[in-house]
PDB file of C-alpha atoms in Angstrom:
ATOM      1  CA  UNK A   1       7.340  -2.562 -10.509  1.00 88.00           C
ATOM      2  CA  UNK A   2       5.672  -5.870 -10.725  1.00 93.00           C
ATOM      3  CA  UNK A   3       3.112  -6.654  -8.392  1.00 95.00           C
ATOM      4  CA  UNK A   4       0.968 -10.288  -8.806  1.00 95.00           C
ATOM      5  CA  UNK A   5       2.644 -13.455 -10.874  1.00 92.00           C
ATOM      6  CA  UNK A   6       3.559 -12.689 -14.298  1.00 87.00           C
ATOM      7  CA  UNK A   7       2.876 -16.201 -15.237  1.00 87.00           C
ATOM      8  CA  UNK A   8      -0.592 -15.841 -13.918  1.00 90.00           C
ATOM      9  CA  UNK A   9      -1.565 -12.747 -13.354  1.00 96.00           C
ATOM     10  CA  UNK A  10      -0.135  -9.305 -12.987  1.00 96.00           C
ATOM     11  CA  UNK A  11       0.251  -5.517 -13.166  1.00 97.00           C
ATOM     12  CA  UNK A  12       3.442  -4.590 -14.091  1.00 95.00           C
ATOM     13  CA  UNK A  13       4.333  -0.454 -14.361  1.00 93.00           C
ATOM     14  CA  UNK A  14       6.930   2.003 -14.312  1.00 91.00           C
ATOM     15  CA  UNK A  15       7.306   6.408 -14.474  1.00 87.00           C
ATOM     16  CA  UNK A  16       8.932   7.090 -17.734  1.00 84.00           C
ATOM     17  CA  UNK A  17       8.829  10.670 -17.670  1.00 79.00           C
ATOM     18  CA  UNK A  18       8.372  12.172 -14.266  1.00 77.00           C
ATOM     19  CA  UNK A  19       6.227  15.693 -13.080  1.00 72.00           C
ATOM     20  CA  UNK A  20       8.998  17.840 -13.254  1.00 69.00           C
ATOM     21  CA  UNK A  21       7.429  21.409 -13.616  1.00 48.00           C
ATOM     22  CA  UNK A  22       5.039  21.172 -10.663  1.00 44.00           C
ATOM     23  CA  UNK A  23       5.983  19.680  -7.780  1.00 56.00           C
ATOM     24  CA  UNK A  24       2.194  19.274  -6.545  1.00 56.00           C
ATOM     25  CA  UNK A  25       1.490  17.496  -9.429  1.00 64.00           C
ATOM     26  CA  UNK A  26       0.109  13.824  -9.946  1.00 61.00           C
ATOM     27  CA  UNK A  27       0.495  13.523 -13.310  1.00 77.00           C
ATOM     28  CA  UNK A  28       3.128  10.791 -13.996  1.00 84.00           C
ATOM     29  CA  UNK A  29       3.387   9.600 -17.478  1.00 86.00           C
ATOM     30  CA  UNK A  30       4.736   5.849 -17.680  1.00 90.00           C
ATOM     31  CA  UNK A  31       4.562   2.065 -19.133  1.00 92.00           C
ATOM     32  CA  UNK A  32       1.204  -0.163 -17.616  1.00 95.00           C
ATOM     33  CA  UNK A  33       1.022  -3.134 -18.622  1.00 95.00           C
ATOM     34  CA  UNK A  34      -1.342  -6.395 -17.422  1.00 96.00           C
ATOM     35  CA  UNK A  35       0.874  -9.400 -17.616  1.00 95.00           C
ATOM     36  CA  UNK A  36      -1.910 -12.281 -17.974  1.00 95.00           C
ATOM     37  CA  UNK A  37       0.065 -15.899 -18.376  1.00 92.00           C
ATOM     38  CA  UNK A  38       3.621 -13.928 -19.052  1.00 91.00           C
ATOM     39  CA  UNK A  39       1.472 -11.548 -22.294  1.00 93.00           C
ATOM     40  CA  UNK A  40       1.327  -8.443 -21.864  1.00 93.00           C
ATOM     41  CA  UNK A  41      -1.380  -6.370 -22.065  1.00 95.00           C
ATOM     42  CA  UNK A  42      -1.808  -4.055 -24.203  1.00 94.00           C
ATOM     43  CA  UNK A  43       2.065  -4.521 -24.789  1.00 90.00           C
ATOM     44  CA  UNK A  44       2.427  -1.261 -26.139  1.00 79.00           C
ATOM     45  CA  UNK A  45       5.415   1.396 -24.227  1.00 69.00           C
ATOM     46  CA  UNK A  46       2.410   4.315 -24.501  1.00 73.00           C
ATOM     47  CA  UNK A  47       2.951   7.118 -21.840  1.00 82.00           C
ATOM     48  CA  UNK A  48      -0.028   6.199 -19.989  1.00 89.00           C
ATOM     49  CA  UNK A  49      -0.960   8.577 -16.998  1.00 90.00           C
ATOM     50  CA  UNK A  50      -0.316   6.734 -14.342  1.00 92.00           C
ATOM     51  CA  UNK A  51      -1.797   7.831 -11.561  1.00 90.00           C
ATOM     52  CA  UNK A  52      -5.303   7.801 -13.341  1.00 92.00           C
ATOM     53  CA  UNK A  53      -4.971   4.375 -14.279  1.00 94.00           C
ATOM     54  CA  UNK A  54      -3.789   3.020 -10.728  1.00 95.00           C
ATOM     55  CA  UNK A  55      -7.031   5.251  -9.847  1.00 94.00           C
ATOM     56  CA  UNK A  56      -9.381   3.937 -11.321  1.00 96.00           C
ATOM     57  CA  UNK A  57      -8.210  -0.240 -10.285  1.00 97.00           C
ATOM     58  CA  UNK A  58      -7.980   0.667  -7.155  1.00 97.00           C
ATOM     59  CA  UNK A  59     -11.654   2.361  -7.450  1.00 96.00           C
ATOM     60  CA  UNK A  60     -12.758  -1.106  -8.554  1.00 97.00           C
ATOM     61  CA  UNK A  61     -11.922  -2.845  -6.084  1.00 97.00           C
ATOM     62  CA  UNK A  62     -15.525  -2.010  -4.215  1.00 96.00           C
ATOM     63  CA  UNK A  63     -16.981  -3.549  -7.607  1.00 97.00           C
ATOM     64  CA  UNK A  64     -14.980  -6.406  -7.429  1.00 98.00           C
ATOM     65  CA  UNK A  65     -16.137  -7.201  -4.224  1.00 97.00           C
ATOM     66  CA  UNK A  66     -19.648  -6.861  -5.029  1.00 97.00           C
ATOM     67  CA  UNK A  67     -19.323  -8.153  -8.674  1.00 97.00           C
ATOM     68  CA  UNK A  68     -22.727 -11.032  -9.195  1.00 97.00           C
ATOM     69  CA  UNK A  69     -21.561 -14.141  -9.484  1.00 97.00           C
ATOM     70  CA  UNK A  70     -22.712 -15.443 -12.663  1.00 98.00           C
ATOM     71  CA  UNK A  71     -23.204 -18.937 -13.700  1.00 98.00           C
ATOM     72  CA  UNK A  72     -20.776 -20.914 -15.941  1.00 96.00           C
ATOM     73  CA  UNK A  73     -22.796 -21.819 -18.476  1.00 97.00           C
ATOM     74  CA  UNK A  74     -23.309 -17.908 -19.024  1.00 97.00           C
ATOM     75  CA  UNK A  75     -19.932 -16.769 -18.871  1.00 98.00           C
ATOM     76  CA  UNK A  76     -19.383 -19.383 -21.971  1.00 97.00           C
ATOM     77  CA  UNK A  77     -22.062 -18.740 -24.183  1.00 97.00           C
ATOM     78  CA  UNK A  78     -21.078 -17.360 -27.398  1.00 96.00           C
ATOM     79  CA  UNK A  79     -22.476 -14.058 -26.821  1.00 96.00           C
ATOM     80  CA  UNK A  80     -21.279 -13.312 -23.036  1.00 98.00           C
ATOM     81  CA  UNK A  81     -18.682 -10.827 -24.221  1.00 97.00           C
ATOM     82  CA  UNK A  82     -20.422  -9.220 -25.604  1.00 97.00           C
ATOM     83  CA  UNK A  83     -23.276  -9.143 -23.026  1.00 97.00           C
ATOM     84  CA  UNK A  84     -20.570  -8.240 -20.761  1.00 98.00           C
ATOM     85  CA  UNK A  85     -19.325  -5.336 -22.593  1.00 97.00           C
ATOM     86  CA  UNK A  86     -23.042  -3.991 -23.133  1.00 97.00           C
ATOM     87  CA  UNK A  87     -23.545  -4.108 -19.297  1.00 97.00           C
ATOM     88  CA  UNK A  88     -20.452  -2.491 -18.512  1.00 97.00           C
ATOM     89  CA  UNK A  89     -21.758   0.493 -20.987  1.00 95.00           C
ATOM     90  CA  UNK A  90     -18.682  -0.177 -23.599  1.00 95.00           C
ATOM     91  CA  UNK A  91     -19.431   0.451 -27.577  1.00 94.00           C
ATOM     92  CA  UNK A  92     -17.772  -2.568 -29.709  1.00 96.00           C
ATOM     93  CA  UNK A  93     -16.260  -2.383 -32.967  1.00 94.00           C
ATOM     94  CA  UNK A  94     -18.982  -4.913 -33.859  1.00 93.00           C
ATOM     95  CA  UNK A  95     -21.792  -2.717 -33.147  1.00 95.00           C
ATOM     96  CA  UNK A  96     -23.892  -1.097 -35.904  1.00 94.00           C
ATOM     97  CA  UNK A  97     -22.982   2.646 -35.581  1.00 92.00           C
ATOM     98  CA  UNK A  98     -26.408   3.901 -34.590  1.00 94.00           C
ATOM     99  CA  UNK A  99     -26.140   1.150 -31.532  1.00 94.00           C
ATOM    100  CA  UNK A 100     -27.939   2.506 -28.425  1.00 94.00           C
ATOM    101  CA  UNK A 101     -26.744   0.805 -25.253  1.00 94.00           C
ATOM    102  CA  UNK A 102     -29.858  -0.519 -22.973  1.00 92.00           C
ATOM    103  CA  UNK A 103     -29.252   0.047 -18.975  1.00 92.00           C
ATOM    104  CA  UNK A 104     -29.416  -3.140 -17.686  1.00 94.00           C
ATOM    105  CA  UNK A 105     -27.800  -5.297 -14.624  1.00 95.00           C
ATOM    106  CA  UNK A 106     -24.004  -5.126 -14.890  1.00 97.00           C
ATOM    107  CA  UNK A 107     -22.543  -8.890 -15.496  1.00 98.00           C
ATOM    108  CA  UNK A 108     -18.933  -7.306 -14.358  1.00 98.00           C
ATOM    109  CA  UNK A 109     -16.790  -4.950 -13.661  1.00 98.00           C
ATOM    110  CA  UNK A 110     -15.064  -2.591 -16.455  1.00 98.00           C
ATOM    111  CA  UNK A 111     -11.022  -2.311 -15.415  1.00 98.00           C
ATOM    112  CA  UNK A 112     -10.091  -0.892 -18.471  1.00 96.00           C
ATOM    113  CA  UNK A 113      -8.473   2.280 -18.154  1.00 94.00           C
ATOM    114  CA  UNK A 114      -9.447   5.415 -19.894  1.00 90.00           C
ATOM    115  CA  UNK A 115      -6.640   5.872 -22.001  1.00 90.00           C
ATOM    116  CA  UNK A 116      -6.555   1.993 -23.047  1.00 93.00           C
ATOM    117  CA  UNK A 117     -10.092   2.948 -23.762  1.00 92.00           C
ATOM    118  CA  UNK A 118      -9.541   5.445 -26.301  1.00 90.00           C
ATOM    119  CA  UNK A 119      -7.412   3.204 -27.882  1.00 91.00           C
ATOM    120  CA  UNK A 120      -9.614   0.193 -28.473  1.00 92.00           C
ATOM    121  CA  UNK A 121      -8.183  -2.190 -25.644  1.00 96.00           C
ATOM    122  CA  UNK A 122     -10.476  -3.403 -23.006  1.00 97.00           C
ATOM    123  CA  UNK A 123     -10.356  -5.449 -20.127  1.00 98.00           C
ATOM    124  CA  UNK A 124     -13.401  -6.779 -17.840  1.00 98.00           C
ATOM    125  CA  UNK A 125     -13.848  -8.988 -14.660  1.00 98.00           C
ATOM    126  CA  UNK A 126     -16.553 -10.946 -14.072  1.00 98.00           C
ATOM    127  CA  UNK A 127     -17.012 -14.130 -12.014  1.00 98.00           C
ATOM    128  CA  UNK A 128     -18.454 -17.714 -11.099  1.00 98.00           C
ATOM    129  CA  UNK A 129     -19.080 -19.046  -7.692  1.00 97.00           C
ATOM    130  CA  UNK A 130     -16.262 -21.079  -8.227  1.00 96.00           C
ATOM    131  CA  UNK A 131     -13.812 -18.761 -10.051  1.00 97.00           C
ATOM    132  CA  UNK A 132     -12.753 -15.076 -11.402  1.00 97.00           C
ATOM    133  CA  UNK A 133     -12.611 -14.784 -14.912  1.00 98.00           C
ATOM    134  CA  UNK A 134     -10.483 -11.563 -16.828  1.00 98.00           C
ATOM    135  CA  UNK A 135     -11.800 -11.006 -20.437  1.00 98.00           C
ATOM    136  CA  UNK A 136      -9.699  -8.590 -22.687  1.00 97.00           C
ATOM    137  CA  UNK A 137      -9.691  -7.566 -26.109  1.00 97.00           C
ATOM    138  CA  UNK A 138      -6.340  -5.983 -28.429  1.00 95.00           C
ATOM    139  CA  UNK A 139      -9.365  -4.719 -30.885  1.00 95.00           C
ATOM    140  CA  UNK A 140     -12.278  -2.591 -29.591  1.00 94.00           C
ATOM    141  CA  UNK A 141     -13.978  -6.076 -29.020  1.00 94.00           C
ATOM    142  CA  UNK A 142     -13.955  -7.439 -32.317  1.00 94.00           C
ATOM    143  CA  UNK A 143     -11.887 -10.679 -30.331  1.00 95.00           C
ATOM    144  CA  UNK A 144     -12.330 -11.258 -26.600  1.00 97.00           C
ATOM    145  CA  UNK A 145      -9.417 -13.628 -24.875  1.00 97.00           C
ATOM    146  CA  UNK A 146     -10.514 -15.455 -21.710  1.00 97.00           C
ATOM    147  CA  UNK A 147      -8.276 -15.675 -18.494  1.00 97.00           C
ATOM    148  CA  UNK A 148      -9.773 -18.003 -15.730  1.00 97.00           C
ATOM    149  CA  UNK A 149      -8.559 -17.385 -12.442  1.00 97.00           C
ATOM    150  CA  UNK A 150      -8.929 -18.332  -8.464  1.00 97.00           C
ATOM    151  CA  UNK A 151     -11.557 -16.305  -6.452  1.00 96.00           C
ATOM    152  CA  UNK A 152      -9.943 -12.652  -5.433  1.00 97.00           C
ATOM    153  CA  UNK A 153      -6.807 -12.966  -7.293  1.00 97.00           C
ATOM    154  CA  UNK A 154      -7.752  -9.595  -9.076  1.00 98.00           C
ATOM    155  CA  UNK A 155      -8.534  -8.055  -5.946  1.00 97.00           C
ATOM    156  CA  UNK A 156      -5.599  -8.979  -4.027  1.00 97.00           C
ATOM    157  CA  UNK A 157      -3.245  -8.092  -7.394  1.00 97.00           C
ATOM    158  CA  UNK A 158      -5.022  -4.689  -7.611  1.00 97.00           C
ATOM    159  CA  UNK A 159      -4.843  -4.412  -3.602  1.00 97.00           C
ATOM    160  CA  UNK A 160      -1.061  -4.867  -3.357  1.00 96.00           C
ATOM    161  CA  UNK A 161      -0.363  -1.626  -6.064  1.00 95.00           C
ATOM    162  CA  UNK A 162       1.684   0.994  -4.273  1.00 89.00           C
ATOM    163  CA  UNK A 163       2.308   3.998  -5.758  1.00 82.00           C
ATOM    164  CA  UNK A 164       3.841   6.933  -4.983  1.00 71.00           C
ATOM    165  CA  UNK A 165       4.449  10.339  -7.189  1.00 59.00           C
ATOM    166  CA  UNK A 166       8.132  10.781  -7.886  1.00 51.00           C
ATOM    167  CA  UNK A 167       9.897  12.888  -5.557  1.00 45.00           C
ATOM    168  CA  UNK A 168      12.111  15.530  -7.016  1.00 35.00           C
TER     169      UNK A 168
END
C-alpha cells in the first residue's frame, strides 16, 4: 500500500510473510519503505516488523504536532544535522567512540524506526515557520539528504496509514 505522493512524499509498505502460527499475534514481517521525490528509503526488501514500525509513526504524530519551529538559517547551517541528531539522542558514525550525548532541547522529531536504526538508516523531522523539512541518512549519519516540504505533509502522510494484521 501506498499512502502520500511518491513523487513527493510517501510511505509505501506491504506483509511479506504473514503471522501464521498465532492468530493473536501482531507480528507481521514485510517491505517499508519512505518514498521521498520517487527514492526510496532505505530501498532495501528487509522483513521489517511492521506493526512496530507503523507504531512508532503513528506515536509521532503528538511530536510532530508539537515539534519547535526552528529558524531557517538554523536548519542550514553546516552543523544542524548533526545538532539534530544529538537532540534526538542518536549516536553518528562521525562521533568519537567515547561520545557522551548532552540532554538538551530536541530540534525534531526522530521517525526512524528501530530496526532501520540498527541498521544505520535514519530519518528526522524538523521544521520552519514556513515549512517541514525530512532529513535522512543511508549511513549512520556520515551524509544527511534534505527533503523540504509544506507544513503537515508528514503528519497527514503518517495520519492516513491504515493497517490491519492479516486475517487468516
Amino acid at each position: 500500500m501506498i499512502f502520500g505522493d511518491p513523487y513527493f512524499f510517501c510511505i509505501s509498505f506491504d506483509v511479506a510473510y504473514p503471522s501464521e502460527n498465532l492468530t493473536d499475534s501482531n507480528i507481521e514481517l514485510g517491505i517499508f519503505n519512505f518514498i521521498i521525490e520517487d527514492v526510496f528509503f532505505p530501498g532495501k526488501g528487509g522483513n521489517w516488523t511492521l506493526s512496530m514500525t507503523i507504531s512508532h509513526l503513528k506515536e509521532a504524530v503528538d511530536e510532530i504536532e508539537s515539534c519547535p519551529e526552528i529558524q531557517e538559517s538554523v536548519i542550514n547551517s553546516p552543523t544542524f544535522c548533526e545538532n539534530l541528531s544529538h537532540s534526538l539522542q542518536c549516536i553518528l558514525q562521525t562521533d568519537p567512540r567515547d561520545y557522551e550525548l548532552k540532554d538538551v532541547e530536541k530540534l525534531g522529531v526522530n521517525l526512524t524506526p528501530l530496526e532501520f536504526g540498527d541498521c544505520g538508516y535514519y530519518i528526522f523531522y524538523t521544521r520552519s515557520k514556513k515549512q517541514e523539512y525530512i532529513f535522512y541518512s543511508y549511513n549512520a549519519g556520515l551524509n544527511f539528504l534534505k527533503k523540504e516540504l509544506p507544513l503537515n505533509c508528514v503528519k497527514n502522510v503518517i495520519s492516513s496509514i491504515e493497517f490491519n494484521k492479516t486475517e487468516h
